[in-house]
Amino acid sequence: MKPTANIPTVLVVFGATGDLMSRKVVPALFHLYQNKELPSYFTVIGTSRQQLTDKQFQQQIADWLAKHHHGFRPQADSKFIQLFNYHTGNFENLKDYHSLNKKLAQVDDYWRVCSNKLFYLAVPPQFYRMIFTHLAKSGLTEPCSPEEGYTRVLVEKPFGSNLKTAEELDRLLGKLFKEIQIYRIDHYLAKEMLQGIINFRFSNNLLEPSWDAHSIEKIEISLLEKIGVEDRGSFYDSVGALKDVGQNHILQMLALITMDHPLNLEADAIRGKRAALLSRLLPLKRDQIKTQTFRAQYRGYRQIQGVDPHSQTETYFRIKGQLDSPRWHGVPIIMESGKRIKDVRKEIVVTFRHPTPCLCPPGEHYRNRVIFTLEPAETIKMEFWTKKPGLEAKIERREFNFFLYEKQLKVQYVEEYAKLLLDAFAGDQTLFVSTAEVEAMWRFADPIIKAWEKNLVPLEGYQPDTNESVKMASHIEGESKVTKREIGIIGLGKMGSNLAQQLIDKGWRVVGYNRSPDPIKALSGQGLQAANSVEDLVSKLAKPSVVWLMLPAGKAVDETIDQLKKLLQSADIVIDGGNSYYEDSIRRAKELSAKRVHFVDVGVSGGPKGARYGASLMIGGNSKMFEQLYALFQDLAIPGGLQFFEGAGAGHFVKMVHNGIEYGMMQAIAEGFTILKNAKYKLDLAKVADVYNHGSVIESRLVGWLKDSFDLHDEELKKVSGVVAHTGEGEWTVKTAQSLKVKAQIIEEALKFRKQSAKNPSYTGKILSALREQFGGHSVVK
C-alpha cells in the first residue's frame, strides 16, 4: 500500500487563481491522480480574492488542464475536477481565516476524521509575513492532537530578498511554527537527475573514493537556456539571474555534488550534509568579486513590458567560487546561468586531474570528466581515454552513457511538483530546503549582489540567441588568471630541482640557475631553460619577473637577494621557498619593498617527493600577491595543501612552528619504538608500524615512513647513524616560544636530544635519522 493512501488530506492553496497554480500545482496534482498516488480522502480548497463558486473554480481548473496537460479528458477526468473547492478570502482579513477554519471543520465532519492540512502559499513573497501571521493567529495550523491531524506550510522561493530578510522570515517562521511544519520549495531538488546524484555517488563505490580535491580539478555548473524573460518582465527585473536561479538552484546542485556521505537516507541526515557543505562556501571579497564574477544583459531586454528602461538587471552571470573544506580546498567551482543563449546547457561537469606522472603523448594531458545533464535529456556521461585500434600508439576519447529516461514527452515542472507534493503529504522533508541552507546560500550571494548594485562589476551587453555572453565571461576560468606561466628558480638542490620538474610538467617555462652545474645539466634535457648566473637568469625572464629562491637559510639567501636588488625592477616578485627564519623574511621584505620589488615567503613541507608531486605550502606576504600567484601555488601544492597567512614572514613563521612540532612528534615515535624494541616480546617492528598506520589514533606519514625505513634497513637499523642532525627551525621555535613566554617543553627536549646525540648515539637516534632520510632524503649512513 502506498504511504499516502490512508492519509486524509486537505490542500489549501493561497493564490489559487494565479499562474503558479495553473502551470505547476494543478498539473502536478493531476499527474498524481493519473498515477493513483493521491490519498483516498483528498480535497483541494483554493482561496483568493476573486468571487467564485465551486463550479466556476472547477471550470477554471478544467480550462488550465486543457491548456497545460495534453492527457486531460474533461469527461473521463471529471472525478479529479470535483476534488476542488473554492473559498473567497482576503489575505489581510483575519475574519476570512476564521471562516476558512469553519470550512475545513466541515470537511472533517463529513469524513468523520481529523484530516491532515497543508497550506500552500502560491503568492508573491510580499504576502508571506501576513499569511503566516494570520494562519497562526486563527489557529488554522494547530493540529487536532499530537497523534493526528498534522498541519504544514509550503512556501515557494525566494526565501527573502537578501540575508537580512531571509533571517527575518525564518525568525518569524520559527516563532509561529515548528521546523517539521515548514516545507520550503526549490523545485530543482525534485528533478530526477538531482535526486539520482545521491544514489550515483553513495550507493556505489566506483568514484566516491576519488571524489575530492586530490583527484578533481574543477567543477562547472551551468543553467543556460534559450528562453528569455517573455511575460515575466516585472518579476524578473526585480530579481535577476543570480537571485532567480543562482542563489538557490545552482547552489543546491553544488551541495549535492560535493556534500559528504550522509549517515543514512533520512531527511535530517541529507539536509544536514547539504547545509554543512553550503556553510563552507567562501563569500567573495571585494577584490575577488571584481575578478571572479561577470554579469551581462541581453540586448532588447529593456523593451520587455514591466522592465525598467534603464534596468541594470543581469540576465547572465558567471561566478568562480571555492569551498573552505579540506576535501575540496583549491578546487575552483564555476557557476553560470543565462537566458537567450544559443546552446542550451543544463549540467554539472566534474573534471578530473590528469594522472601524475601522466602516461600521455608529449605535451598533451588528457582528463576524465563526469557530466550530469538535466536537459535536453537526463543523462550521466563518463568520459575516459583508451588506445585507438590500429598499429599506432594513439589514444582516443570514449564515453559511457546512462539515460535516466528514454526520450519522451514531458511537461515542464509537472513531475518535480508532483514529487514535492507527494513528499509533503507523507511528511518527507528531504527535497525541501532547511533554514541553515537558506542562510548559507544568502551568505554567499549577498556580497556579490551588493557589489553589483554599486556597479563594482560593470553590466555588459550581449546579443540574444548567441553564445556571446559565455565567450565574454571566459576569463572567469577554473584557474586564477595569470599573465604568463614563467618563473626563474635559483637553487636546484633536491627540493629546487623537483619543484622545477613539477612546473615543467605542468606547462611552465622554468629558467634555472645553480652554483654547481650538475643539476642544470640534468634538468636541461627535461625542459629547463639553463642560466649560467643570477644575471643571466633575470635577463631571460619577461617583465614583471617571478624569481623563486630555494637556498639554505641565512647567508646564501641574503647574498642572492643583494644581487637581485640590482637586477630586478618595480613590480617584480621574489619568493623565498626555503626554511628561512621568519624575522629575516620580515627584514628582506622591507629591503625589497624600498626597491618596489614584492617579497613572498613560502614554507614548503613534504620533502623532495612533495616538491616533485605536490607539497604543502604555507604562504606569507600580502593578499594581492597571493591572488596574483595563486595559479603557481596551485600547481605546486598537493590538492588542499596551500594556505595564505597575511603579513611578511607569516608563511615562514608557520613553517618554523611546523618543524618544531615535527621534532616533538618524531621524538615521541622514536622513544615509543625504542620501548617496543626492548620489550620482552619479540615484536616485528615493521608490522607494528604498519598496524599503527591503518586507522589508529597515531596514524601518520611519519609512522608510514618508519615502516619504509624498517623495510629498507631492517629493524636493527645497523647502518643508520645514531647521531641526529638538526637545522635551525627547531632552535628558532624554542627561541620564539621563550620570547613569547610560552612553554614548549616537548620541542625543547627533542632539540636537546638531537644536540646530545653527537656524544650519545642511540637506537632512538637511529630512528630519528631514518625518518629524516625518508622524508628529506638526508644521508644517514654511518
Tab-separated table of N, CA, C and O in Angstrom, residues 205-262:
chain	number	residue	atom	x	y	z
A	205	ASN	N	30.612	2.440	-5.068
A	205	ASN	CA	31.942	2.754	-4.551
A	205	ASN	C	32.926	2.927	-5.699
A	205	ASN	O	34.127	2.797	-5.528
A	206	LEU	N	32.381	3.263	-6.873
A	206	LEU	CA	33.206	3.346	-8.071
A	206	LEU	C	34.047	4.614	-8.093
A	206	LEU	O	35.254	4.585	-8.311
A	207	LEU	N	33.428	5.791	-7.841
A	207	LEU	CA	34.126	7.062	-7.947
A	207	LEU	C	34.296	7.789	-6.622
A	207	LEU	O	35.160	8.652	-6.503
A	208	GLU	N	33.467	7.486	-5.639
A	208	GLU	CA	33.466	8.253	-4.398
A	208	GLU	C	34.834	8.327	-3.724
A	208	GLU	O	35.197	9.371	-3.183
A	209	PRO	N	35.658	7.254	-3.736
A	209	PRO	CA	36.997	7.386	-3.114
A	209	PRO	C	37.875	8.429	-3.792
A	209	PRO	O	38.830	8.913	-3.189
A	210	SER	N	37.559	8.793	-5.040
A	210	SER	CA	38.341	9.810	-5.764
A	210	SER	C	37.599	11.132	-5.863
A	210	SER	O	38.023	12.022	-6.604
A	211	TRP	N	36.501	11.260	-5.143
A	211	TRP	CA	35.626	12.440	-5.268
A	211	TRP	C	36.099	13.533	-4.307
A	211	TRP	O	35.444	13.868	-3.323
A	212	ASP	N	37.260	14.138	-4.604
A	212	ASP	CA	37.805	15.158	-3.720
A	212	ASP	C	38.871	15.946	-4.470
A	212	ASP	O	39.141	15.707	-5.658
A	213	ALA	N	39.481	16.902	-3.778
A	213	ALA	CA	40.460	17.796	-4.402
A	213	ALA	C	41.698	17.062	-4.890
A	213	ALA	O	42.384	17.545	-5.791
A	214	HIS	N	41.993	15.925	-4.309
A	214	HIS	CA	43.175	15.188	-4.740
A	214	HIS	C	43.034	14.725	-6.185
A	214	HIS	O	44.018	14.693	-6.936
A	215	SER	N	41.813	14.398	-6.590
A	215	SER	CA	41.589	13.841	-7.926
A	215	SER	C	40.831	14.771	-8.861
A	215	SER	O	40.919	14.622	-10.080
A	216	ILE	N	40.072	15.723	-8.309
A	216	ILE	CA	39.213	16.559	-9.144
A	216	ILE	C	39.827	17.937	-9.330
A	216	ILE	O	40.237	18.585	-8.360
A	217	GLU	N	39.872	18.384	-10.570
A	217	GLU	CA	40.490	19.660	-10.918
A	217	GLU	C	39.527	20.825	-10.802
A	217	GLU	O	39.880	21.894	-10.309
A	218	LYS	N	38.287	20.655	-11.262
A	218	LYS	CA	37.304	21.737	-11.177
A	218	LYS	C	35.900	21.182	-11.338
A	218	LYS	O	35.710	20.062	-11.827
A	219	ILE	N	34.928	21.998	-10.922
A	219	ILE	CA	33.506	21.660	-11.045
A	219	ILE	C	32.816	22.825	-11.743
A	219	ILE	O	33.005	23.982	-11.351
A	220	GLU	N	32.022	22.523	-12.772
A	220	GLU	CA	31.302	23.562	-13.501
A	220	GLU	C	29.808	23.259	-13.473
A	220	GLU	O	29.399	22.139	-13.781
A	221	ILE	N	29.022	24.259	-13.109
A	221	ILE	CA	27.563	24.109	-13.060
A	221	ILE	C	26.953	25.154	-13.980
A	221	ILE	O	27.190	26.353	-13.803
A	222	SER	N	26.189	24.708	-14.966
A	222	SER	CA	25.613	25.619	-15.961
A	222	SER	C	24.112	25.415	-16.080
A	222	SER	O	23.647	24.273	-16.148
A	223	LEU	N	23.379	26.523	-16.097
A	223	LEU	CA	21.946	26.520	-16.400
A	223	LEU	C	21.720	27.565	-17.491
A	223	LEU	O	21.372	28.711	-17.210
A	224	LEU	N	21.972	27.182	-18.720
A	224	LEU	CA	21.850	28.090	-19.857
A	224	LEU	C	20.641	27.675	-20.676
A	224	LEU	O	20.504	26.504	-21.046
A	225	GLU	N	19.768	28.634	-20.992
A	225	GLU	CA	18.530	28.287	-21.691
A	225	GLU	C	18.238	29.241	-22.839
A	225	GLU	O	18.677	30.390	-22.846
A	226	LYS	N	17.461	28.740	-23.802
A	226	LYS	CA	17.109	29.538	-24.986
A	226	LYS	C	16.044	30.571	-24.661
A	226	LYS	O	16.016	31.650	-25.244
A	227	ILE	N	15.143	30.230	-23.747
A	227	ILE	CA	14.023	31.127	-23.473
A	227	ILE	C	14.507	32.418	-22.837
A	227	ILE	O	15.575	32.465	-22.220
A	228	GLY	N	13.695	33.461	-22.986
A	228	GLY	CA	14.012	34.737	-22.362
A	228	GLY	C	13.070	35.016	-21.217
A	228	GLY	O	12.496	34.095	-20.617
A	229	VAL	N	12.888	36.289	-20.942
A	229	VAL	CA	12.029	36.694	-19.822
A	229	VAL	C	10.560	36.693	-20.235
A	229	VAL	O	9.671	36.435	-19.416
A	230	GLU	N	10.292	36.952	-21.532
A	230	GLU	CA	8.955	36.963	-22.077
A	230	GLU	C	7.973	37.785	-21.228
A	230	GLU	O	8.182	38.967	-21.010
A	231	ASP	N	6.917	37.122	-20.694
A	231	ASP	CA	5.874	37.862	-19.968
A	231	ASP	C	6.151	37.961	-18.469
A	231	ASP	O	5.258	38.291	-17.691
A	232	ARG	N	7.392	37.708	-18.031
A	232	ARG	CA	7.737	37.787	-16.604
A	232	ARG	C	8.557	39.035	-16.307
A	232	ARG	O	9.278	39.091	-15.315
A	233	GLY	N	8.452	40.051	-17.160
A	233	GLY	CA	9.306	41.225	-17.057
A	233	GLY	C	9.329	41.878	-15.696
A	233	GLY	O	10.388	42.157	-15.136
A	234	SER	N	8.150	42.144	-15.140
A	234	SER	CA	8.063	42.858	-13.865
A	234	SER	C	8.722	42.069	-12.740
A	234	SER	O	9.498	42.618	-11.951
A	235	PHE	N	8.411	40.755	-12.683
A	235	PHE	CA	9.012	39.924	-11.635
A	235	PHE	C	10.515	39.787	-11.845
A	235	PHE	O	11.306	40.008	-10.940
A	236	TYR	N	10.905	39.417	-13.068
A	236	TYR	CA	12.312	39.111	-13.314
A	236	TYR	C	13.205	40.319	-13.074
A	236	TYR	O	14.311	40.190	-12.547
A	237	ASP	N	12.736	41.496	-13.441
A	237	ASP	CA	13.558	42.687	-13.294
A	237	ASP	C	13.822	43.020	-11.830
A	237	ASP	O	14.764	43.733	-11.508
A	238	SER	N	12.997	42.498	-10.946
A	238	SER	CA	13.187	42.756	-9.513
A	238	SER	C	14.160	41.759	-8.873
A	238	SER	O	14.579	41.946	-7.736
A	239	VAL	N	14.514	40.692	-9.601
A	239	VAL	CA	15.403	39.681	-9.018
A	239	VAL	C	16.679	39.495	-9.830
A	239	VAL	O	17.788	39.584	-9.299
A	240	GLY	N	16.577	39.230	-11.120
A	240	GLY	CA	17.747	38.963	-11.933
A	240	GLY	C	18.178	37.511	-11.864
A	240	GLY	O	17.682	36.718	-11.057
A	241	ALA	N	19.129	37.150	-12.727
A	241	ALA	CA	19.523	35.754	-12.881
A	241	ALA	C	20.103	35.154	-11.603
A	241	ALA	O	19.835	34.004	-11.266
A	242	LEU	N	20.912	35.929	-10.872
A	242	LEU	CA	21.561	35.370	-9.686
A	242	LEU	C	20.545	35.014	-8.608
A	242	LEU	O	20.602	33.928	-8.029
A	243	LYS	N	19.616	35.910	-8.341
A	243	LYS	CA	18.591	35.602	-7.332
A	243	LYS	C	17.595	34.564	-7.837
A	243	LYS	O	17.070	33.767	-7.056
A	244	ASP	N	17.325	34.581	-9.149
A	244	ASP	CA	16.306	33.692	-9.704
A	244	ASP	C	16.753	32.236	-9.677
A	244	ASP	O	15.980	31.355	-9.297
A	245	VAL	N	18.001	31.958	-10.082
A	245	VAL	CA	18.449	30.567	-10.142
A	245	VAL	C	19.806	30.320	-9.476
A	245	VAL	O	20.100	29.195	-9.075
A	246	GLY	N	20.646	31.363	-9.370
A	246	GLY	CA	21.990	31.154	-8.840
A	246	GLY	C	22.026	30.923	-7.350
A	246	GLY	O	22.640	29.964	-6.862
A	247	GLN	N	21.356	31.793	-6.617
A	247	GLN	CA	21.386	31.737	-5.150
A	247	GLN	C	20.679	30.496	-4.622
A	247	GLN	O	20.917	30.095	-3.482
A	248	ASN	N	19.888	29.829	-5.426
A	248	ASN	CA	19.106	28.681	-4.960
A	248	ASN	C	19.403	27.409	-5.751
A	248	ASN	O	20.084	26.516	-5.270
A	249	HIS	N	18.914	27.349	-7.026
A	249	HIS	CA	19.067	26.118	-7.800
A	249	HIS	C	20.524	25.683	-7.924
A	249	HIS	O	20.880	24.528	-7.658
A	250	ILE	N	21.379	26.603	-8.366
A	250	ILE	CA	22.775	26.236	-8.633
A	250	ILE	C	23.501	25.848	-7.348
A	250	ILE	O	24.276	24.884	-7.330
A	251	LEU	N	23.243	26.570	-6.267
A	251	LEU	CA	23.925	26.230	-5.011
A	251	LEU	C	23.419	24.906	-4.446
A	251	LEU	O	24.182	24.170	-3.802
A	252	GLN	N	22.157	24.576	-4.677
A	252	GLN	CA	21.671	23.259	-4.258
A	252	GLN	C	22.325	22.158	-5.092
A	252	GLN	O	22.664	21.086	-4.579
A	253	MET	N	22.517	22.418	-6.382
A	253	MET	CA	23.225	21.454	-7.233
A	253	MET	C	24.651	21.259	-6.730
A	253	MET	O	25.166	20.132	-6.678
A	254	LEU	N	25.293	22.364	-6.349
A	254	LEU	CA	26.642	22.291	-5.801
A	254	LEU	C	26.670	21.447	-4.529
A	254	LEU	O	27.567	20.617	-4.335
A	255	ALA	N	25.699	21.657	-3.659
A	255	ALA	CA	25.652	20.900	-2.404
A	255	ALA	C	25.558	19.401	-2.667
A	255	ALA	O	26.251	18.598	-2.027
A	256	LEU	N	24.718	19.009	-3.611
A	256	LEU	CA	24.533	17.584	-3.887
A	256	LEU	C	25.783	16.945	-4.477
A	256	LEU	O	26.111	15.800	-4.169
A	257	ILE	N	26.501	17.694	-5.305
A	257	ILE	CA	27.655	17.113	-5.988
A	257	ILE	C	28.887	17.074	-5.087
A	257	ILE	O	29.832	16.329	-5.347
A	258	THR	N	28.903	17.852	-3.994
A	258	THR	CA	30.110	17.928	-3.158
A	258	THR	C	29.885	17.557	-1.689
A	258	THR	O	30.860	17.487	-0.935
A	259	MET	N	28.664	17.326	-1.266
A	259	MET	CA	28.395	17.028	0.146
A	259	MET	C	29.068	15.719	0.576
A	259	MET	O	29.367	14.852	-0.234
A	260	ASP	N	29.299	15.601	1.889
A	260	ASP	CA	29.874	14.376	2.432
A	260	ASP	C	28.811	13.289	2.541
A	260	ASP	O	27.616	13.549	2.466
A	261	HIS	N	29.280	12.078	2.733
A	261	HIS	CA	28.407	10.908	2.825
A	261	HIS	C	27.455	11.047	4.022
A	261	HIS	O	27.898	11.177	5.159
A	262	PRO	N	26.139	11.036	3.776
A	262	PRO	CA	25.208	11.093	4.910
A	262	PRO	C	25.167	9.761	5.647
A	262	PRO	O	25.484	8.709	5.067
